[in-house]
CSV table of C-alpha atoms in Angstrom, one decimal:
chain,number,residue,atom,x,y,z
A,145,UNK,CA,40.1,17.3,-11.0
A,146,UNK,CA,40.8,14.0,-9.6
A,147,UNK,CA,37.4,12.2,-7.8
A,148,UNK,CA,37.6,9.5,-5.4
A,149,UNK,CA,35.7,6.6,-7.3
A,150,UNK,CA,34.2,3.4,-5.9
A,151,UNK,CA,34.1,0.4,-8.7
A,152,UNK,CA,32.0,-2.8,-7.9
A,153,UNK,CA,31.5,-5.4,-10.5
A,154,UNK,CA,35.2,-5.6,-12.3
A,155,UNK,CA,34.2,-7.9,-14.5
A,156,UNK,CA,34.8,-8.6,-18.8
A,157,UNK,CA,33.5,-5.2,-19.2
A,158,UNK,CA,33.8,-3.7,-15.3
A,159,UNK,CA,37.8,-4.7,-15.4
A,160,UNK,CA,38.8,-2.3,-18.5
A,161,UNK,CA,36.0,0.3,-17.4
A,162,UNK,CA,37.6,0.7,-14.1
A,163,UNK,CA,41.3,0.8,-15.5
A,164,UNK,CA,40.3,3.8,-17.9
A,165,UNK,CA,39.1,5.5,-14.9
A,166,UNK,CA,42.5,4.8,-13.4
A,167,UNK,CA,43.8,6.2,-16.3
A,168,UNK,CA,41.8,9.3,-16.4
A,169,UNK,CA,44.2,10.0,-12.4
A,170,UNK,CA,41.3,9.0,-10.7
A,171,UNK,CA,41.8,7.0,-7.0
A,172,UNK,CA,40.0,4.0,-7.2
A,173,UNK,CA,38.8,1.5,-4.6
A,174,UNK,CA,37.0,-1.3,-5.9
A,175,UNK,CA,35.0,-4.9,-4.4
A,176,UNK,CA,34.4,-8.1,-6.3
A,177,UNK,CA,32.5,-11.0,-5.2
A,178,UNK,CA,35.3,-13.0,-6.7
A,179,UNK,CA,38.7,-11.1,-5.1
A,180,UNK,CA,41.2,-12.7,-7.4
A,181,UNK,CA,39.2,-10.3,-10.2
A,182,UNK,CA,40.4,-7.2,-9.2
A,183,UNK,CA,44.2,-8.2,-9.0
A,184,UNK,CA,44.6,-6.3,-12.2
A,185,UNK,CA,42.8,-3.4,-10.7
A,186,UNK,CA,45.0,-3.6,-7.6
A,187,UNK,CA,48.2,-3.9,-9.4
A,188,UNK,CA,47.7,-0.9,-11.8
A,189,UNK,CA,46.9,0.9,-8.1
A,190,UNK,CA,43.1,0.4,-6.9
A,191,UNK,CA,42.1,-0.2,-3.5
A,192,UNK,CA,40.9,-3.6,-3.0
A,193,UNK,CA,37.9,-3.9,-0.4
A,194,UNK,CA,36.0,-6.5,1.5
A,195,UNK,CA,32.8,-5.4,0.9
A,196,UNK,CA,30.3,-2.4,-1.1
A,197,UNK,CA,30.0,-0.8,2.0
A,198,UNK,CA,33.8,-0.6,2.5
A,199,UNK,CA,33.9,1.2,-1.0
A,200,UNK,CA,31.2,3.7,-0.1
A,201,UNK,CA,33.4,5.0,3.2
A,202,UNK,CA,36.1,6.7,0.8
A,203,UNK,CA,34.0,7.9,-2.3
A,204,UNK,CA,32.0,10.3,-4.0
A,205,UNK,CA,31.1,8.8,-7.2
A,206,UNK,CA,30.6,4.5,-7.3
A,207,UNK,CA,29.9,3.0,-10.5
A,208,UNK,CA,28.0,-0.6,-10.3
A,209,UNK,CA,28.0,-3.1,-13.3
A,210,UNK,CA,26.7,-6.3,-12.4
A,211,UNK,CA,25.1,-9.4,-14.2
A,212,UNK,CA,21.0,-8.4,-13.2
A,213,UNK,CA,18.3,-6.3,-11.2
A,214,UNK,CA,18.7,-8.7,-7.8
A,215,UNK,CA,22.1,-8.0,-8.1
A,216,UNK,CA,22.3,-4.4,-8.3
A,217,UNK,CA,19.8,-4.4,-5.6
A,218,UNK,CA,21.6,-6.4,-3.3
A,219,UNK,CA,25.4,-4.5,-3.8
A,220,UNK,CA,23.2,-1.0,-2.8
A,221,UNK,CA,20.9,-2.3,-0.6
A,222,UNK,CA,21.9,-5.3,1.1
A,223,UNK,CA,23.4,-6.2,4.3
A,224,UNK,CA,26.9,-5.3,3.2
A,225,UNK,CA,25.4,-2.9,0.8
A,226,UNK,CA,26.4,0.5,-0.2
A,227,UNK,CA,23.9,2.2,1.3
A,228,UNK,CA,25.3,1.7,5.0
A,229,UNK,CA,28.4,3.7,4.5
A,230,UNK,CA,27.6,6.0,1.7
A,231,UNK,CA,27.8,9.8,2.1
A,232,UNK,CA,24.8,12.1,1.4
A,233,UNK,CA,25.5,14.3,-1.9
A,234,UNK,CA,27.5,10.8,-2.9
A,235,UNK,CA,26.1,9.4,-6.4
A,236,UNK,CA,25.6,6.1,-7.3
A,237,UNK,CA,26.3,5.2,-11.1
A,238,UNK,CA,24.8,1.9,-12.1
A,239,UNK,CA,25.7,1.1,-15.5
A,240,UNK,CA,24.3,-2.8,-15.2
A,241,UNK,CA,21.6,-3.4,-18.1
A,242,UNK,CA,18.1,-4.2,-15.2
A,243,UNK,CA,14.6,-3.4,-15.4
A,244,UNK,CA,14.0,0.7,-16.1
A,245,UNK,CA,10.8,0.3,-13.2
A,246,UNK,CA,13.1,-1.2,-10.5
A,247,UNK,CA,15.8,1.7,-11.6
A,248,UNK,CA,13.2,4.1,-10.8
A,249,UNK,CA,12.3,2.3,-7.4
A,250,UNK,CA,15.9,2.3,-6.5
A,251,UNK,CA,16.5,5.9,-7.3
A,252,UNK,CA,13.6,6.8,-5.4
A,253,UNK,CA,15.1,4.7,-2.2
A,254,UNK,CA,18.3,6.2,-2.4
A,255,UNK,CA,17.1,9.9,-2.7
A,256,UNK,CA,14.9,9.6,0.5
A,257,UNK,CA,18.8,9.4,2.2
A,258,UNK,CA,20.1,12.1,-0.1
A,259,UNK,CA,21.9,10.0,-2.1
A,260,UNK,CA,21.3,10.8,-6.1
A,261,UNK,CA,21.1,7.8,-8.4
A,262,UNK,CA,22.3,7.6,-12.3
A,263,UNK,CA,21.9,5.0,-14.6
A,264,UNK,CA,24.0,4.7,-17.1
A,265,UNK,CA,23.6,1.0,-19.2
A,266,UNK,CA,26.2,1.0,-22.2
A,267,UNK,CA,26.9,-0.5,-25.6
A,268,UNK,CA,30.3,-1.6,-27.3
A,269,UNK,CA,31.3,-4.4,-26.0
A,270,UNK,CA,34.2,-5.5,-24.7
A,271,UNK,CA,36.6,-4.0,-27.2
A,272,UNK,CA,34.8,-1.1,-26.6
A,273,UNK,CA,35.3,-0.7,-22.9
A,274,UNK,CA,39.1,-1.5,-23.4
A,275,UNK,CA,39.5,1.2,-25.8
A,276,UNK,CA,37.2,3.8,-23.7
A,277,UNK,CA,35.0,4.0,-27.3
A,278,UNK,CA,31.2,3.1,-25.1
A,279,UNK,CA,28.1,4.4,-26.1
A,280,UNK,CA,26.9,5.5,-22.5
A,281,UNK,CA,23.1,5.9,-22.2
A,282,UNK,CA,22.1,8.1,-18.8
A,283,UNK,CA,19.2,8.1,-16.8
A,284,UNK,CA,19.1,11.0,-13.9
A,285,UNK,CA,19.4,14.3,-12.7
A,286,UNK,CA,20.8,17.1,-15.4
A,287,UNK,CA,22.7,17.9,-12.4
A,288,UNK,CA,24.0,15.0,-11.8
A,289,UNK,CA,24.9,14.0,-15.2
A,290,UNK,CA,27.6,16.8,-15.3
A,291,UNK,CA,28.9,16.0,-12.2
A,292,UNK,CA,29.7,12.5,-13.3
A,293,UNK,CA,30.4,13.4,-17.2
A,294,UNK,CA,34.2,13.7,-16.7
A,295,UNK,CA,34.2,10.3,-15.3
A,296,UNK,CA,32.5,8.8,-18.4
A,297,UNK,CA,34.3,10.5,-20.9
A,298,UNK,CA,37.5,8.4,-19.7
A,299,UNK,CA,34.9,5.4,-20.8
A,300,UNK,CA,33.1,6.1,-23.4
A,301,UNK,CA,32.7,8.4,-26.6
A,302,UNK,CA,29.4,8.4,-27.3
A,303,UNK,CA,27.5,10.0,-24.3
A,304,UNK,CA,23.9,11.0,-24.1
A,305,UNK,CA,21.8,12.0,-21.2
A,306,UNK,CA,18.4,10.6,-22.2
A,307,UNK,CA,16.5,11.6,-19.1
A,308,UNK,CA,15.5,11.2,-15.6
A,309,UNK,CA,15.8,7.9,-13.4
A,310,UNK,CA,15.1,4.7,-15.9
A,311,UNK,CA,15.5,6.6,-19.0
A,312,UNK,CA,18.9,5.2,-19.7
A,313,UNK,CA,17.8,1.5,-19.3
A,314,UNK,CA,14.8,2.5,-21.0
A,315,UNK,CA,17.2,3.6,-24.0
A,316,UNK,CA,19.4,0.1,-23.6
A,317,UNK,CA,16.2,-2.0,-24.2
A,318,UNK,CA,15.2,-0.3,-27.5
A,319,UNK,CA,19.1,-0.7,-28.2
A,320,UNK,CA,18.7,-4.2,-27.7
A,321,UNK,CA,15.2,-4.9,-29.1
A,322,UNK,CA,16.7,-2.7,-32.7
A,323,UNK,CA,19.9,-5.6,-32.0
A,324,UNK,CA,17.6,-8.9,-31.6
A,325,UNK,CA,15.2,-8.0,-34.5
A,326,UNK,CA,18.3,-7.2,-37.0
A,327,UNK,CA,19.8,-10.0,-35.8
A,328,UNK,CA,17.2,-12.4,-36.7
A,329,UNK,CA,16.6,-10.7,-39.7
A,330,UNK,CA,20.3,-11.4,-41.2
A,331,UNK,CA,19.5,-15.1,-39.4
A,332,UNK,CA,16.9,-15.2,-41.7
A,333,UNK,CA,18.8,-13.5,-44.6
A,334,UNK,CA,21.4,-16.2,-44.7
A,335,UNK,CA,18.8,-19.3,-44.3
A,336,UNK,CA,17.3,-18.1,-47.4
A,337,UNK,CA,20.3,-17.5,-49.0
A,338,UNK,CA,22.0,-21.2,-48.4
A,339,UNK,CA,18.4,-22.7,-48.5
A,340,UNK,CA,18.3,-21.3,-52.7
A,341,UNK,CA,22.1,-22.8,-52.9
A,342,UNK,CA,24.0,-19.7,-53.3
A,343,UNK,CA,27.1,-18.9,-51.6
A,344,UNK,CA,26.0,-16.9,-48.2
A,345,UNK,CA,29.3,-15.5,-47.6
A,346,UNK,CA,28.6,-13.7,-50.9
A,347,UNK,CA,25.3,-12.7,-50.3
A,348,UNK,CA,26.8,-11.5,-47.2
A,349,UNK,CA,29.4,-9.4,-49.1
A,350,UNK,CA,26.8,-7.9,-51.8
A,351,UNK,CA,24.2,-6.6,-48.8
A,352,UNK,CA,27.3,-5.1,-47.3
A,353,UNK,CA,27.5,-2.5,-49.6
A,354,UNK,CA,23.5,-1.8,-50.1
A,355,UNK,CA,21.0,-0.6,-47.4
A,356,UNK,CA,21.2,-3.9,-46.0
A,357,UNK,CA,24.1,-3.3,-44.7
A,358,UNK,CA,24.8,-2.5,-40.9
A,359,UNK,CA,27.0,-3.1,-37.9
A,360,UNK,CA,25.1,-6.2,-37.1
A,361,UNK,CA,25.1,-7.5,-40.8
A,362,UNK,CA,29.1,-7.0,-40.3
A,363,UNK,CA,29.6,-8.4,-36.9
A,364,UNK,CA,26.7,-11.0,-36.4
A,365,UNK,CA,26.6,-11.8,-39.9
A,366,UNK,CA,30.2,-13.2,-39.8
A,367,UNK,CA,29.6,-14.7,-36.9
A,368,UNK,CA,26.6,-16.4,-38.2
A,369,UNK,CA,29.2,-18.1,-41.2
A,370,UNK,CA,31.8,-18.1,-38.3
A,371,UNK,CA,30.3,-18.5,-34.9
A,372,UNK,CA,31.3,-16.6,-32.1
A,373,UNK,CA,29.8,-16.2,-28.3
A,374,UNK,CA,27.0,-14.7,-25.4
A,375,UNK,CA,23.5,-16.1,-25.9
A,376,UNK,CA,22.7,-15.9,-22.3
A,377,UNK,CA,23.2,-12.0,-21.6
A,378,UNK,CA,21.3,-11.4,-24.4
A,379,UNK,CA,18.4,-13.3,-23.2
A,380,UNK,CA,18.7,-11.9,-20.1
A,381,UNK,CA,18.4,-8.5,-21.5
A,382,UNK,CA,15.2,-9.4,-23.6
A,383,UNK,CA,13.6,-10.8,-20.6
A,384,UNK,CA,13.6,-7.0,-19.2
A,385,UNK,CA,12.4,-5.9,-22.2
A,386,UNK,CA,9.6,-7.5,-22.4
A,387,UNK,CA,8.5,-7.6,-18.5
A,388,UNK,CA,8.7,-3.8,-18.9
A,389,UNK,CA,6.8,-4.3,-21.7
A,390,UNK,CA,4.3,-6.5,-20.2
A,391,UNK,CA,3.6,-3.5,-17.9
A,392,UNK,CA,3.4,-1.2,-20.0
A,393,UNK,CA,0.7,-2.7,-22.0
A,394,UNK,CA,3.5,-2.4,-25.6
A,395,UNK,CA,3.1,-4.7,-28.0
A,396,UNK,CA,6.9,-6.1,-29.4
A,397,UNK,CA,5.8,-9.0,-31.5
A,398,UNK,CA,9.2,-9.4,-33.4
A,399,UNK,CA,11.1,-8.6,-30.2
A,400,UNK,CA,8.9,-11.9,-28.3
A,401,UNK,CA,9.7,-14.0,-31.1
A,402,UNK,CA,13.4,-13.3,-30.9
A,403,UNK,CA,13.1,-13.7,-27.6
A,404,UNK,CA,11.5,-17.3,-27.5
A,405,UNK,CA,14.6,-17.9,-30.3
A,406,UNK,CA,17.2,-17.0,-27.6
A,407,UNK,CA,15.0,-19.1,-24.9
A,408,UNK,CA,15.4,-22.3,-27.8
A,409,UNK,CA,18.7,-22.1,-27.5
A,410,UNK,CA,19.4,-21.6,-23.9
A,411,UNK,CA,16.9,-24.8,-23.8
A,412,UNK,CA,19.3,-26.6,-26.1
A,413,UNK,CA,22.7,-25.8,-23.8
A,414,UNK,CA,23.7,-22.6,-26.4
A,415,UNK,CA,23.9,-19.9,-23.6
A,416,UNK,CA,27.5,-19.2,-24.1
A,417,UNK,CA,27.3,-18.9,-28.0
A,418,UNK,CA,27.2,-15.4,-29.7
A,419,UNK,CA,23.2,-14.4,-30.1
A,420,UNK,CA,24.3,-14.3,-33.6
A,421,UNK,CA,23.2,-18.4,-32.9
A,422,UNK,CA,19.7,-17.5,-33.3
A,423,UNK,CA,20.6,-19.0,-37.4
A,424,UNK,CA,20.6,-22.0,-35.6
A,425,UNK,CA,17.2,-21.7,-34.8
A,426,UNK,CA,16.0,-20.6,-38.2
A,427,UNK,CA,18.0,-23.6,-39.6
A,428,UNK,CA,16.5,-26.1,-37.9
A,429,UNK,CA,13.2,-24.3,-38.4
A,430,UNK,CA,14.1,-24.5,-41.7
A,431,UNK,CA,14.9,-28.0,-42.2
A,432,UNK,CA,18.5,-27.5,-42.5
A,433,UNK,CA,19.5,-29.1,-39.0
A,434,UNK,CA,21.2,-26.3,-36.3
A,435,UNK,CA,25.0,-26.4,-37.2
C-alpha cells in the first residue's frame, strides 16, 4: 500500500535512501537546507518543500537523517519544525546517528502530542543505501515498528527492532565502538608489520583468510595501504558514545583511546580522511612519520 512519506536530510546517504522509497511507489515530499540537493529527488517525482513543517502537512510517516543531535532537534522541534504541522497518529523516523538519552527525551516530547517516535540509526554506507542493502537498527514501539517495516524494507536488508525509544542508537554506538576498536587494531596490525620490514599488503592478505579476518580488515585495511575518506563523522559518532557513556558510569577504555586518535587527526586537518587514518596516528606514534 502506498504511504505518503516526508524525507528531510537528502544528503550522501538521505539522497539514495529517499529514491528507494520512491521506488518502493511511495509519494514523497521532501526539504533540504540546501534546495539544489533534492533536484534529483524532485526529478525522479518528490515534492520539494520550503520547510519541515511543510512536509509534515501531507504525511504519515517522515524519516529525518541529519549530521547531529542539535540538528535533529531543531528539524522536529524548531520554529519551522515538524512538530507544528504534523498529524497526531503521524510517526517520526529518525534514522540520524545522536545521543540514545536525547532520543529518549525527544520521543517523550513528541508522544505528549500523540505523535510516536522511531529511531532507526543504520550501517552500510553509502553503497549500501544506493543498493537498499542497510543494516537498520530500531528504537520504538513494537507497534510502530510494523507500521513503518514496509518502508525500511525498500532501504535496507538487515532489519532488527532492538527495543523501545534509544535502543536503536544505543545499538549504532556499540556498532561503532566494535568499528573504532577493530579499526585500530588492524592500524596497529599493519604498524607492526612494516615496522619488522615485511610486506603489509601480504600480511594483510594472510590474516584475510585466518580469524583475523573481517569486514574492517577488508575495507579499512586496504584503505590503510590505500587511503580513502570520513574522519570527522566518525568522531562525531564516538563523541556520543562516550558522553552516553560518561552518564552511564561505563568504562570504554579502548573506545576513549580511539577516540582521542580520531581527535589527533581532526587536530592535524584529517577530518575528511577515511577513519581507517587512525594508522597515521600509530605511525607517528611509532616513529614512522604519518604518511
Amino acid at each position: 500500500m502506498a504511504i505518503n512519506i516526508g524525507f528531510i536530510g537528502p544528503g550522501i546517504m538521505g539522497r539514495p535512501m529517499a529514491l528507494n522509497l520512491m521506488k518502493g511507489g511511495h509519494k514523497l515530499w521532501a526539504y533540504a537546507r540546501r534546495p539544489e540537493t533534492l533536484q534529483p529527488l524532485t526529478a525522479a517525482g518528490a515534492i520539494a518543500c520550503a520547510s519541515p513543517a511543510e512536509v509534515a502537512k501531507h504525511v504519515d510517516v517522515i524519516f529525518t537523517i541529519v549530521a547531529d543531535t542539535p540538528d535533529v532537534e531543531q528539524v522536529v522541534f524548531g520554529e519551522h519544525g515538524i512538530v507544528n504541522n504534523a498529524k497526531r497518529g503521524s510517526v517520526i523516523v529518525d534514522m540520524s546517528t545522536i545521543s540514545p538519552t536525547a532520543t529518549k527525551v525527544f520521543a517523550e516530547r513528541l508522544a505528549k502530542q500523540g505523535i510516536d517516535m522511531l529511531d532507526a540509526p543504520v550501517s552500510g554506507g553509502e553503497t549500501g543505501a544506493i543498493n537498499g542493502t542497510l543494516s537498520i537498527m530500531v528504537g520504538g514501539k513494537p507497534e510502530v515498528f510494523e507500521r513503518v517495516k514496509p518502508l525500511f524494507d525498500c532501504m535496507g536488508k538487515n532489519i532488527v527492532h532492538i527495543g523501545g525509544n534509544g535502543a536503536g542508537q544505543v545499538a549504532k554506538a556499540c556498532n561503532q565502538i566494535v568499528v573504532a576498536v577493530t579499526i585500530e587494531a588492524v592500524a596497529e596490525a599493519l604498524t607492526f608489520a612494516h615496522k619488522n620490514g615485511a610486506d603489509a599488503a601480504k600480511v594483510r592478505e594472510a590474516l584475510m583468510g585466518g580469524f583475523a579476518g573481517s569486514k574492517i580488515m577488508e575495507v579499512h585495511g586496504k584503505r590503510m595501504l590505500e587511503p580513502g575518506f570520513k574522519v570527522g563523522l566518525h568522531q562525531k559518532d564516538m563523541r556520543i558514545v562516550m558522553e552516553t557513556a560518561h552518564q552511564l558510569g561505563v568504562a570504554l577504555p579502548a573506545a576513549a583511546m580511539v577516540t582521542q586518535h580520531l581527535n589527533a587527526l581532526i587536530g592535524t586537518g584529517c577530518a575528511d580522511l577515511d577513519s581507517a587514518a587512525i594508522v597515521k596516528v600509530v605511525k607517528r606514534m611509532s616513529g614512522m612519520g604519518g604518511d
